[in-house]
Amino acid sequence: MSVLVTGGAGYIGSHMVAELIEAQEDVVVVDNLEKGHKEAVLGGKFYYGDLRDNEFLDKVFKENDIEAVIHFAAYSLVGESTGDPLKYYNNNVVSTLNLLTKMKEYGVNKIVFSSTAAVYGEPEQVPIRENSRTQPSNPYGETKLAIEKALKWADSAYGIKYVSLRYFNAAGAHISGKIGEDHNPETHLIPIVLQVALGKREYVTIFGDDYETHDGTCIRDYIHVTDLAQAHILALKQLREKGESSIYNLGNGQGFSVKEVINAVGEVTGVKIRTEIGARRHGDPAVLVASSDKIKKELNWKPVYNDLRTIIETAWKWHKRHPDGFKS
Ligand code: UDP
């Protein structure tokens, strides 16, 4: 039986495929390659197509004995989502509804869902716990919350069990340096600062230095992409062994400001990073830091690359070897 990974050619999805192969799982990957890279898929059976295409999805389910789904395929940019919310609803929500409908049709009853800290919006207390208020401050977070709600009802009506993982800021790259982050255009902080270190950009713009934080810049909780992928393996195990639905945060529980991240990149790379202060990015909460106690306690999740320096070092290895991403 196989594990279907949607969005398996994307940044997090490709690291997931690598871990599943390492764990000797049979893997089927689906990706429309709009954002993903075929070269990032280190194994498994690959299908090129879109989850909104019913005939395509049916073919994937018909040709494979799918036991469980790990669902990454989605748009994930906060800024873009505020400018074009319907694009986000269409891709994120419609795709997932199609996928769930197909799972129901083929009797597949396990899904690990890639959710986000953006479901919380501006938090009432920090660190954020799973039972904190969910009030997204951008359409991206709204689409993920809408899916979490659909999952709850699909569970009670059809017995589809889910684990929803609310990621904080995924960062870093595979320890081998073979796969890593490659977005075009790049919008994420760490790869952008590394591009400055590589001389591919002149400076990094800090989106706002007037937030109510110790240095005025936004605080985020960075988690290594392989630690994130490992949490999905544990989630899958729990669905197989216990068949219980749950929601977990995934972060390191430590917040770093944008300025602190830039300084850390400067230290790791030995390059002085030029910065410029810009306007706030619409939809950005000031502070997002997770409590991941629940997944540590219930699933025995133990992050390995849990300090910012190590996370940046793995990303730096990837970017140095692949200055033009998968093209190089
Ligand atoms: N950020 C920034 N300049 C950039 C990119 C990001 O100041 O060029 C900030 C952004 O406002 C946020 C943090 O860095 O506070 C992390 O942003 P990223 O896009 O990496 O992840 P997100 O928090 O949106 O998931």
Tab-separated table of C-alpha atoms and ligand atoms in Angstrom, residues 76-79 116-118 138 140 167-171 181 186-193 201 203-208 211 217-222 256-259 261-262 276 278-288, ligand 1:
chain	number	residue	atom	x	y	z
A	76	SER	CA	1.250	29.533	0.903
A	77	LEU	CA	2.158	33.203	0.633
A	78	VAL	CA	0.552	35.533	3.138
A	79	GLY	CA	1.211	38.689	1.120
A	116	THR	CA	-0.309	26.790	9.466
A	117	ALA	CA	0.265	29.140	12.374
A	118	ALA	CA	-1.608	31.672	10.222
A	138	ASN	CA	-5.032	36.891	6.033
A	140	TYR	CA	-4.074	32.156	3.376
A	167	TYR	CA	3.513	24.808	10.996
A	168	PHE	CA	5.248	27.886	12.208
A	169	ASN	CA	8.120	29.026	9.928
A	170	ALA	CA	9.608	26.129	7.971
A	171	ALA	CA	13.259	26.769	7.169
A	181	GLU	CA	14.138	25.910	-0.802
A	186	GLU	CA	11.586	34.095	-3.388
A	187	THR	CA	9.586	35.773	-0.629
A	188	HIS	CA	10.788	34.011	2.528
A	189	LEU	CA	13.134	35.724	4.896
A	190	ILE	CA	15.999	33.226	5.352
A	191	PRO	CA	16.526	32.399	1.637
A	192	ILE	CA	16.308	36.096	0.780
A	193	VAL	CA	19.006	36.970	3.313
A	201	ARG	CA	20.658	40.615	-4.105
A	203	TYR	CA	20.014	44.123	0.370
A	204	VAL	CA	17.069	42.736	2.297
A	205	THR	CA	14.056	44.890	3.051
A	206	ILE	CA	12.822	44.608	6.630
A	207	PHE	CA	9.047	44.741	6.467
A	208	GLY	CA	8.344	47.168	9.296
A	211	TYR	CA	5.959	46.492	15.705
A	217	THR	CA	10.588	43.793	13.876
A	218	CYS	CA	8.317	40.747	13.595
A	219	ILE	CA	9.073	37.680	15.660
A	220	ARG	CA	8.715	34.178	14.217
A	221	ASP	CA	9.415	30.618	15.329
A	222	TYR	CA	11.654	28.830	12.795
A	256	PHE	CA	13.512	35.360	16.628
A	257	SER	CA	12.981	38.842	15.258
A	258	VAL	CA	13.666	39.665	11.612
A	259	LYS	CA	16.763	41.605	12.705
A	261	VAL	CA	17.595	36.310	11.806
A	262	ILE	CA	19.543	38.715	9.594
A	276	GLU	CA	16.710	48.616	4.324
A	278	GLY	CA	10.377	49.081	4.361
A	279	ALA	CA	6.653	49.206	5.059
A	280	ARG	CA	4.859	46.501	7.011
A	281	ARG	CA	3.639	43.558	4.929
A	282	HIS	CA	-0.145	43.408	4.976
A	283	GLY	CA	-1.503	40.511	7.039
A	284	ASP	CA	1.660	39.925	9.143
A	285	PRO	CA	1.041	39.393	12.877
A	286	ALA	CA	3.765	40.861	15.155
A	287	VAL	CA	4.627	37.672	17.028
A	288	LEU	CA	4.063	33.992	16.190
B	1	UDP	N1	10.270	39.468	6.054
B	1	UDP	C1	10.982	40.645	5.856
B	1	UDP	N2	11.575	40.835	4.634
B	1	UDP	C2	11.505	39.932	3.612
B	1	UDP	C3	10.785	38.728	3.835
B	1	UDP	C4	10.175	38.531	5.057
B	1	UDP	O1	11.065	41.483	6.734
B	1	UDP	O2	12.050	40.195	2.532
B	1	UDP	C5	9.629	39.221	7.345
B	1	UDP	C6	8.131	39.011	7.281
B	1	UDP	O3	7.453	40.240	7.371
B	1	UDP	C7	7.881	38.111	8.485
B	1	UDP	C8	9.171	37.303	8.619
B	1	UDP	O4	10.157	38.020	7.874
B	1	UDP	O5	7.729	38.885	9.649
B	1	UDP	C9	9.049	35.896	8.055
B	1	UDP	O6	8.485	35.991	6.779
B	1	UDP	P1	8.406	34.777	5.768
B	1	UDP	O7	7.815	35.296	4.491
B	1	UDP	O8	9.732	34.104	5.715
B	1	UDP	O9	7.417	33.755	6.465
B	1	UDP	P2	5.882	33.914	6.987
B	1	UDP	O10	5.997	34.417	8.402
B	1	UDP	O11	5.175	34.836	6.062
B	1	UDP	O12	5.361	32.527	6.928
